[in-house]
Amino acid sequence: MTLDDIIKETNTFYCLECGKCSSICPISRYNPAYSPRVMVEHALLGLEDDLVYNRELFSCLTCDACQPKCPSDVNYPLFIQKMRAIASNNGEHGECAHSGTLQSLTRLVTNPAIKQRRLEWLSDEFHTSDRSDVLFFVGCAPYFEHIFDFETKSIDIIKASLKILNYFGIEPVLLPNERCCGHDMLWTGDVETFKRLAEHNAALISESGVKKIIFSCPECYQTFKENYPNYVKIDCELQHISEFLSEAIEKNEVSFKETKRTVTYHDPCRLGRHMGIYEPPRKVLEAVPGIELVEMKHSKEESLCCGTSAFTNCDLYSKQIRVERLLEAKDTGAETLITSCPKCQIHFRCAMVNKGEEKGPDVEIEVMDMVNLVANALEEKN
Amino acid sequence: MDRNGHRKIGVYVCHCGLNIAGTVDVEKVAEYAGTLDVVVVSRHYKYMCSEPGQAIIKDDIKQYELNRVVVASCSPRMHELTFRAACQDAGLNPYLYEHANIREQCSWVHKNRELATEKAKALVRAAVRRVFYQEPLEVKEAPVNPNVLVVGGGIAGIQAALDIANGEHKVYLVEREPSIGGHMAQLDRTFPTLDCSECILTPKMTEVGHHPFIELLAYSEVEAVSGSIGNFKVKVRKKARYVDESKCIGCGVCEEKCPWKVDSEFEVGLAKRKAIYIPFAQAIPNVATIDREHCAYFKTGKCRACEKFCEAKAIDFEQTDESIEIEVGSIIITTGYDIFDPSVISQYGYGRYENVITSLEFERITCAGGPTGGRILLKDGREPESVAIIHCVGSRDQRYHEYCSRVCCMYGLKYAHLIREFTNAKVYEMYIDMRCFGEGYEEFYKRISEEGVKFIRGKVARVTDRTISEEEKGKLIVLVEDTLLGKMIRAPVDMVILCIALEPRSDTEQVAKIFSLNQRADGFFMERHVKLDPVATASDGVFIAGCCEGPKDIPDTVAQASAAAAKALSLISKGRITLEAATAHVDEILCQGCGRCEETCDFHAPKVIHKDGRWVSTVNETVCKGCGACAVVCPTGAMSIRNFTRKQILSIVDALVEV
Amino acid sequence: MNEFEPVIIAFCCNWCTYAAADIAGTSRIQYPHNVNIVRVMCSGMVDPIYVLRAFEGGADGVIIAGCSYVDCHYINGPVKCDAMFERLKGIVHTLGLEDERLRREMISTSESIVFAHVVEEMVGQLKKVGPSPFRKVREDITV
């Protein structure tokens, strides 16, 4: 794709340079070197090198706070995604966090000959089957346990999701050799790796014969739903677990124990603004008796991003955004910050690591995925 | 590749006579290197490290305007410095140089010519890729402040201070107690020569008191230390004596007149002192101190007897603690030891039976200036008819201290001798081993063993006053198995002396924190290397000596003190320190101030501070060793190590796996 | 030809294991050519990415070798390496790689024979286990 192609595809040509994008952009608020309006301006002036070799090209969180505000409906996140593909071909990748371990891992699993050991955490407590119509997509949680030096609770999300599905009599298929969905690769421009991952997953899913895939990770969910169709064919119904639960609650298929807790809910960018799923998680939380949900200052479409995307350019500004969000959560007076994205949870937990003698701002608050709260509150149906 | 600037790399493959060329086809390797990206010249030569060999490199640097150089030869541990210097001579920064090891790790360990040559090519390729990413580094130097701080005024501190002061460099000697002298001032006669401790110590103490280059800060404590080697800033708190040091002449009248008695620390509780006191006769500084906690004036507002009788008008109840800041280039820690409290070993009866005493108490008893005037007496004033000396109390014991306290066997023998010399008492030595390792020690042991002392090899089980026969009545019974005879012994004695362990000071942890020292598993301060660097520590410029580093006798203490002084003098003599160039470096945009770097570093190099409205890590490059641990724990990639960046190491890995 | 020759990358700390390897050379102790040594200042300097990158490139085995707990020039490098290695082992295990492919060793300067032995042993094991399943990952991806 050329720069011109990208401009055409993303409506960038219609940019009025009004700056509404920059004013709402969370990165722009902290990083003086970053402005969506200026990035678009460079594109329109044909200054390709100023974009491709610019560190800031990888600073965008692709959180999509900008697009809804844009009077010309410029698809800025897609613009960034496509520009990064050009950058990647020129050897530019942004600053990979965690020394590039995540990125390396994702490339490693494109290999067709590997036999991963992804399911060693699975115990008899959870029921899965080879013959179900439903597949639960686990994602990268089995690797997260070993990458970070703090507890990510990612496997807890998977376990809670399985407990929930089992509650409804579903014993889903789990793919032992599942590949990373490739979300981070696509969004940082490594389209070749993304394609291979999509192809592997498509083949595995087709082999399994399932008709429906449920996700607990919004990034995997979005990638399968919006991006995979451009590269592979997946003939399945795709659902995020919050949608699944919300449906079940509407049909009165679930009863909950009393759980006294004030919570606040963080809308993940991928689930909220990207996929439009705001109400289902809220319906689920409000269905649990005793839960009091207090909204943060910025919620739903206005929700603030957790601060890092695709484990790239995680820097001082990411931290400032994260701290702002956590302080908003603490301001609500809630005991627990609920989210429904394992990545958001990892980033929030990382912000609470405070090991210097002089401590930074106190952003400690309990963080939990919606499925963990729900799984603990499930009551046996009679 | 091009975006990193215009690189021009020169590659030099050494034959090393036949050492390399005998196995590796060096011509092929040089030819191969010439085909690599941005290598503009590639040569091979018989002896690269020779003068003509180095000249080739220097000439090429000028002629080809080389900005990176690779030499493939022996181990970098041999000649990396040689070639770096050659580059520097030709005007190229020495860190724009990389070394490929194709001798020790190639030609000398593989026989197959083809395989060895292929491996050499891979190693050269890796070096070329790595050097591409290397950046010029500045070799920095920092000046050294010639002042020295010695913390702790026992014999170790006194010796170290004198050694340095006699070199005409200023020493601050800080001592927590009102007088210097430490535990050695409390000792009576010292083994193996039995000369009086005070007699050999006092001249040194006096010298310290008068020395023009020693500023003695007694009754003071170090509160905080900042900075690093060559440039420490130290906060010292001078505690208030309520006596004007410049006026007090040490006449002792105030002490005489003071009506309030307190247990004397110097006499280990065997005698009393007054609330205003001079700790012992030979105290330096020879001035009085008011113990605020026990002074009636401070507690009730009444008395002031000392003030009334002081002719020099030196009493000053208005005095306050004073905080001063001193600047020094090096620090020597000589804080000494505490003694083990044997009351935890309840079966030995310390604290229960008044005639079970510790070794330090016995020192005070035999000392002529002590509470009994030098006479060996029981608590009721009688002379003992028999004494048991129990070794290894608290030492060599898994429940308390596993280590050996090193001095107890010798002083145990010393006590046996003194008791035999001054009384008619029977003496039992209950020992496990006799450790007489030093100069004259074994000879001393032989001498004592010929004085009629009863040696019983066994660990004492119990000391009890429960007697089972008429002869035992009124005695303390020491129950011990004589392992050489295989018999249980009941030894009835009047006095039991416990050879207690020397242990780390109770506040070692706090002191370690102030001076950035580490503690060993046994609690004493950790030295840099047990054998090869026993007085240095992980903190550059901070040295340790004497018993704070582990139990030892006076000769070893003095030797270590002089060693530490030598280290300090060496620093002062050079006057500057060369800083490690390959240190950690923070990218301030990537840094999130999480503090993982600060937590992991043993040298206290990175520190998270609040700067420009945000939290960020800063690296003290003076103490950073470039070990790389902080970069591994950094989640964002902010921390990197100069000359060992991730990009550089990854380029080696990529090059080596390339087929 | 045709016999599988494993490629092993060994990260060796400058003060202990790299020196041991040098002394193996001085003593003319022979060991298989399959190992390539990467010099790091401390085993605590080894980042998981170096190992993963080696596997990405098709390495069949990786060794991380450094000082023992009492030898470290930087005091606690091996302890820090241990912490990293626990996590790295988990990643490599989940990837499905055989245990023989990743090895942690403590080899001090005087143990050059141990170094040679470790290399020989690993080459033997890898020849049995076979080439790394990742040998073909990076053929056409340039990163």
Coordinates of N, CA, C and O in Angstrom, one line a residue, chain B residues 470-569:
Chain B
E470 N 28.2 -34.1 99.8 CA 28.7 -33.2 100.8 C 29.7 -32.3 100.2 O 29.8 -31.1 100.4
E471 N 30.6 -32.9 99.4 CA 31.8 -32.1 98.8 C 31.2 -31.0 97.9 O 31.9 -30.0 97.7
E472 N 30.1 -31.4 97.2 CA 29.6 -30.4 96.2 C 28.9 -29.3 96.8 O 28.6 -28.3 96.2
K473 N 28.5 -29.4 98.2 CA 27.7 -28.4 98.7 C 28.2 -27.0 98.6 O 29.4 -26.7 98.8
G474 N 27.4 -26.0 98.2 CA 27.8 -24.6 98.1 C 28.5 -24.3 96.8 O 28.9 -23.2 96.5
K475 N 28.7 -25.3 96.0 CA 29.4 -25.1 94.7 C 28.5 -25.0 93.5 O 27.3 -25.4 93.6
L476 N 29.0 -24.6 92.4 CA 28.3 -24.7 91.1 C 28.8 -26.0 90.5 O 30.1 -26.2 90.4
I477 N 27.9 -26.8 90.0 CA 28.4 -28.0 89.3 C 28.3 -27.9 87.8 O 27.3 -27.5 87.3
V478 N 29.5 -28.1 87.2 CA 29.5 -28.1 85.7 C 29.4 -29.5 85.2 O 30.3 -30.3 85.5
L479 N 28.3 -29.8 84.5 CA 28.2 -31.1 83.9 C 28.7 -31.2 82.5 O 28.2 -30.4 81.7
V480 N 29.6 -32.1 82.3 CA 30.2 -32.1 80.9 C 30.6 -33.6 80.7 O 31.0 -34.3 81.5
E481 N 30.5 -34.0 79.4 CA 31.0 -35.3 79.0 C 32.5 -35.1 78.6 O 32.8 -34.3 77.7
D482 N 33.4 -35.8 79.2 CA 34.8 -35.8 78.8 C 34.9 -36.8 77.6 O 34.9 -38.0 77.8
T483 N 34.9 -36.2 76.4 CA 34.8 -37.1 75.2 C 36.0 -38.0 75.0 O 36.0 -39.0 74.4
L484 N 37.1 -37.5 75.6 CA 38.4 -38.3 75.4 C 38.4 -39.5 76.3 O 38.9 -40.5 76.0
L485 N 37.7 -39.3 77.5 CA 37.6 -40.5 78.4 C 36.4 -41.2 78.2 O 36.2 -42.4 78.7
G486 N 35.4 -40.6 77.6 CA 34.1 -41.2 77.5 C 33.3 -41.3 78.8 O 32.6 -42.2 79.1
K487 N 33.6 -40.3 79.6 CA 32.9 -40.3 81.0 C 32.1 -39.0 81.2 O 32.5 -37.9 80.7
M488 N 31.0 -39.0 81.9 CA 30.4 -37.8 82.4 C 31.1 -37.3 83.6 O 31.4 -38.0 84.5
I489 N 31.4 -36.0 83.5 CA 32.1 -35.4 84.7 C 31.2 -34.4 85.4 O 30.4 -33.7 84.8
R490 N 31.2 -34.4 86.7 CA 30.6 -33.3 87.5 C 31.8 -32.6 88.1 O 32.5 -33.1 89.0
A491 N 32.0 -31.3 87.6 CA 33.1 -30.5 88.1 C 32.5 -29.5 89.1 O 31.9 -28.5 88.7
P492 N 32.8 -29.6 90.4 CA 32.3 -28.6 91.3 C 33.2 -27.4 91.3 O 34.4 -27.5 91.6
V493 N 32.7 -26.2 91.1 CA 33.5 -25.0 91.0 C 32.8 -23.9 91.8 O 31.6 -23.9 92.0
D494 N 33.6 -22.8 92.1 CA 33.1 -21.6 92.7 C 32.7 -20.6 91.7 O 31.7 -19.8 91.9
M495 N 33.4 -20.6 90.6 CA 33.2 -19.5 89.6 C 33.2 -20.2 88.2 O 33.9 -21.1 87.9
V496 N 32.3 -19.7 87.4 CA 32.2 -20.2 86.0 C 32.4 -19.0 85.1 O 31.7 -18.0 85.2
I497 N 33.4 -19.1 84.2 CA 33.6 -18.0 83.2 C 33.1 -18.5 81.9 O 33.6 -19.6 81.4
L498 N 32.2 -17.8 81.2 CA 31.7 -18.2 79.9 C 32.4 -17.4 78.8 O 32.5 -16.2 78.8
C499 N 33.1 -18.2 77.9 CA 33.7 -17.6 76.8 C 32.7 -17.3 75.7 O 32.3 -18.1 74.9
I500 N 32.2 -16.1 75.8 CA 31.0 -15.8 74.9 C 31.4 -15.3 73.5 O 32.5 -14.8 73.3
A501 N 30.5 -15.5 72.6 CA 30.8 -15.2 71.2 C 30.9 -13.7 71.0 O 30.3 -12.9 71.8
L502 N 31.6 -13.3 70.0 CA 31.6 -11.9 69.6 C 30.6 -11.9 68.5 O 30.5 -12.7 67.6
E503 N 29.6 -10.9 68.6 CA 28.6 -10.9 67.6 C 28.5 -9.5 66.9 O 29.1 -8.5 67.5
P504 N 27.8 -9.4 65.8 CA 27.7 -8.1 65.1 C 27.0 -7.2 66.0 O 26.1 -7.6 66.9
R505 N 27.3 -5.9 65.9 CA 26.6 -4.8 66.7 C 25.1 -5.0 66.5 O 24.6 -5.3 65.4
S506 N 24.3 -4.6 67.5 CA 22.9 -4.8 67.4 C 22.3 -3.9 66.3 O 21.2 -4.2 65.8
D507 N 23.0 -2.8 66.0 CA 22.4 -1.9 65.0 C 23.1 -2.0 63.6 O 23.1 -1.1 62.8
T508 N 23.7 -3.2 63.4 CA 24.4 -3.4 62.1 C 23.5 -3.1 60.9 O 24.0 -2.5 59.9
E509 N 22.2 -3.5 61.0 CA 21.4 -3.3 59.8 C 21.2 -1.9 59.5 O 21.3 -1.5 58.3
Q510 N 21.0 -1.0 60.5 CA 20.8 0.4 60.3 C 22.1 1.0 59.8 O 22.1 1.8 58.8
V511 N 23.2 0.6 60.3 CA 24.5 1.2 59.9 C 24.8 0.8 58.4 O 25.2 1.6 57.6
A512 N 24.4 -0.5 58.1 CA 24.6 -1.0 56.8 C 23.8 -0.1 55.8 O 24.3 0.2 54.7
K513 N 22.6 0.2 56.2 CA 21.8 1.1 55.3 C 22.4 2.4 55.1 O 22.5 2.9 53.9
I514 N 22.9 3.0 56.2 CA 23.5 4.4 56.0 C 24.7 4.4 55.1 O 24.8 5.3 54.2
F515 N 25.5 3.3 55.2 CA 26.7 3.3 54.4 C 26.6 2.5 53.1 O 27.6 2.2 52.4
S516 N 25.4 2.0 52.8 CA 25.2 1.1 51.7 C 26.1 -0.1 51.7 O 26.7 -0.5 50.7
L517 N 26.1 -0.8 52.9 CA 26.9 -2.0 53.0 C 26.0 -3.2 53.0 O 24.8 -3.1 53.3
N518 N 26.5 -4.3 52.6 CA 25.8 -5.6 52.7 C 26.2 -6.4 53.9 O 27.4 -6.2 54.4
Q519 N 25.4 -7.2 54.4 CA 25.7 -8.1 55.5 C 25.9 -9.5 55.0 O 25.2 -9.9 54.1
R520 N 26.8 -10.2 55.6 CA 26.9 -11.6 55.3 C 25.8 -12.4 56.0 O 25.1 -11.8 56.8
A521 N 25.8 -13.7 55.7 CA 24.7 -14.5 56.4 C 25.0 -14.5 57.9 O 24.0 -14.6 58.7
D522 N 26.2 -14.4 58.4 CA 26.5 -14.4 59.8 C 26.2 -13.0 60.5 O 26.4 -12.9 61.7
G523 N 25.8 -12.0 59.7 CA 25.5 -10.7 60.2 C 26.5 -9.7 60.2 O 26.3 -8.5 60.3
F524 N 27.8 -10.1 60.0 CA 28.9 -9.1 59.9 C 28.9 -8.4 58.5 O 28.3 -8.9 57.6
F525 N 29.6 -7.3 58.4 CA 29.6 -6.6 57.1 C 30.3 -7.5 56.1 O 31.2 -8.2 56.4
M526 N 29.8 -7.4 54.8 CA 30.4 -8.2 53.8 C 31.5 -7.6 53.1 O 31.4 -6.4 52.7
E527 N 32.6 -8.3 52.9 CA 33.7 -7.8 52.2 C 33.6 -8.0 50.7 O 32.7 -8.8 50.3
R528 N 34.3 -7.3 49.9 CA 34.2 -7.4 48.5 C 34.6 -8.8 48.0 O 33.9 -9.4 47.2
H529 N 35.7 -9.4 48.5 CA 36.0 -10.8 48.2 C 36.8 -11.3 49.4 O 37.7 -10.7 49.9
V530 N 36.3 -12.5 49.9 CA 36.8 -13.1 51.1 C 38.3 -13.2 51.2 O 38.9 -12.9 52.2
K531 N 38.9 -13.6 50.0 CA 40.4 -13.8 50.1 C 41.1 -12.6 49.5 O 42.1 -12.2 50.0
L532 N 40.6 -12.1 48.4 CA 41.4 -11.2 47.6 C 41.1 -9.7 47.8 O 41.8 -8.8 47.3
D533 N 40.0 -9.4 48.6 CA 39.7 -8.0 48.8 C 38.9 -7.9 50.1 O 37.8 -7.6 50.2
P534 N 39.6 -8.3 51.3 CA 38.9 -8.4 52.5 C 38.5 -7.1 53.2 O 37.7 -7.1 54.2
V535 N 39.1 -6.0 52.8 CA 38.7 -4.7 53.5 C 37.8 -3.8 52.6 O 37.3 -2.8 53.1
A536 N 37.7 -4.1 51.3 CA 36.8 -3.3 50.5 C 35.4 -3.9 50.6 O 35.2 -5.0 51.0
T537 N 34.4 -3.1 50.2 CA 33.0 -3.5 50.2 C 32.4 -3.3 48.8 O 33.1 -2.7 47.9
A538 N 31.2 -3.7 48.6 CA 30.5 -3.4 47.3 C 30.4 -1.9 47.1 O 30.3 -1.5 45.9
S539 N 30.4 -1.1 48.1 CA 30.3 0.3 47.9 C 31.7 0.9 47.8 O 32.5 0.9 48.7
D540 N 32.0 1.3 46.6 CA 33.3 1.9 46.3 C 33.6 3.0 47.3 O 32.8 3.9 47.6
G541 N 34.9 3.0 47.8 CA 35.3 4.1 48.7 C 34.9 3.9 50.1 O 35.3 4.7 51.0
V542 N 34.1 2.8 50.4 CA 33.8 2.5 51.8 C 34.5 1.2 52.2 O 34.3 0.2 51.5
F543 N 35.3 1.3 53.2 CA 36.1 0.1 53.6 C 35.7 -0.3 55.0 O 35.2 0.5 55.8
I544 N 36.0 -1.6 55.3 CA 35.7 -2.1 56.7 C 36.9 -2.7 57.3 O 37.8 -3.2 56.5
A545 N 37.1 -2.7 58.6 CA 38.2 -3.3 59.2 C 37.9 -3.7 60.6 O 37.1 -3.0 61.3
G546 N 38.6 -4.7 61.1 CA 38.4 -5.1 62.5 C 37.2 -6.0 62.7 O 36.8 -6.7 61.8
C547 N 36.7 -6.0 63.9 CA 35.7 -7.0 64.2 C 34.3 -6.8 63.6 O 33.5 -7.6 63.6
C548 N 34.1 -5.6 63.0 CA 32.8 -5.4 62.3 C 32.8 -6.2 61.1 O 31.7 -6.5 60.5
E549 N 34.0 -6.7 60.7 CA 34.0 -7.6 59.5 C 34.0 -9.0 59.9 O 34.0 -9.9 59.1
G550 N 34.1 -9.3 61.2 CA 34.1 -10.7 61.7 C 35.1 -10.7 62.9 O 36.0 -10.0 63.0
P551 N 34.8 -11.7 63.8 CA 35.6 -11.8 65.0 C 37.1 -12.0 64.7 O 37.4 -12.8 63.8
K552 N 37.9 -11.3 65.4 CA 39.4 -11.5 65.2 C 40.1 -10.9 66.4 O 39.6 -10.1 67.2
D553 N 41.4 -11.3 66.5 CA 42.2 -10.8 67.6 C 42.8 -9.5 67.3 O 42.7 -8.9 66.2
I554 N 43.6 -8.9 68.2 CA 44.1 -7.6 68.0 C 45.1 -7.5 66.9 O 45.1 -6.6 66.1
P555 N 46.1 -8.5 66.7 CA 47.0 -8.4 65.6 C 46.3 -8.3 64.3 O 46.7 -7.5 63.4
D556 N 45.3 -9.2 64.1 CA 44.6 -9.2 62.8 C 43.8 -7.9 62.6 O 43.7 -7.3 61.5
T557 N 43.2 -7.4 63.7 CA 42.4 -6.1 63.7 C 43.3 -5.0 63.2 O 43.0 -4.2 62.3
V558 N 44.5 -4.9 63.8 CA 45.4 -3.8 63.5 C 45.9 -4.0 62.0 O 46.0 -3.0 61.3
A559 N 46.1 -5.2 61.6 CA 46.6 -5.4 60.2 C 45.5 -5.0 59.2 O 45.7 -4.3 58.3
Q560 N 44.2 -5.3 59.5 CA 43.1 -4.9 58.6 C 43.0 -3.4 58.6 O 42.7 -2.8 57.6
A561 N 43.1 -2.8 59.8 CA 43.0 -1.4 59.9 C 44.0 -0.7 59.0 O 43.7 0.3 58.3
S562 N 45.2 -1.2 59.1 CA 46.3 -0.6 58.2 C 46.0 -0.8 56.8 O 46.3 0.0 55.9
A563 N 45.4 -2.0 56.5 CA 45.1 -2.4 55.1 C 44.0 -1.4 54.6 O 44.1 -0.9 53.5
A564 N 43.0 -1.1 55.4 CA 42.0 -0.2 55.0 C 42.6 1.2 54.8 O 42.2 1.9 53.8
A565 N 43.5 1.6 55.7 CA 44.1 2.9 55.6 C 44.9 3.0 54.3 O 44.9 4.0 53.6
A566 N 45.6 1.8 53.9 CA 46.4 1.8 52.7 C 45.5 2.0 51.5 O 45.8 2.7 50.5
K567 N 44.3 1.4 51.5 CA 43.3 1.6 50.4 C 43.0 3.0 50.3 O 42.9 3.6 49.2
A568 N 42.7 3.6 51.4 CA 42.3 5.1 51.4 C 43.4 5.9 50.9 O 43.2 6.8 50.1
L569 N 44.6 5.6 51.4 CA 45.8 6.4 51.0 C 46.1 6.3 49.5 O 46.5 7.2 48.8

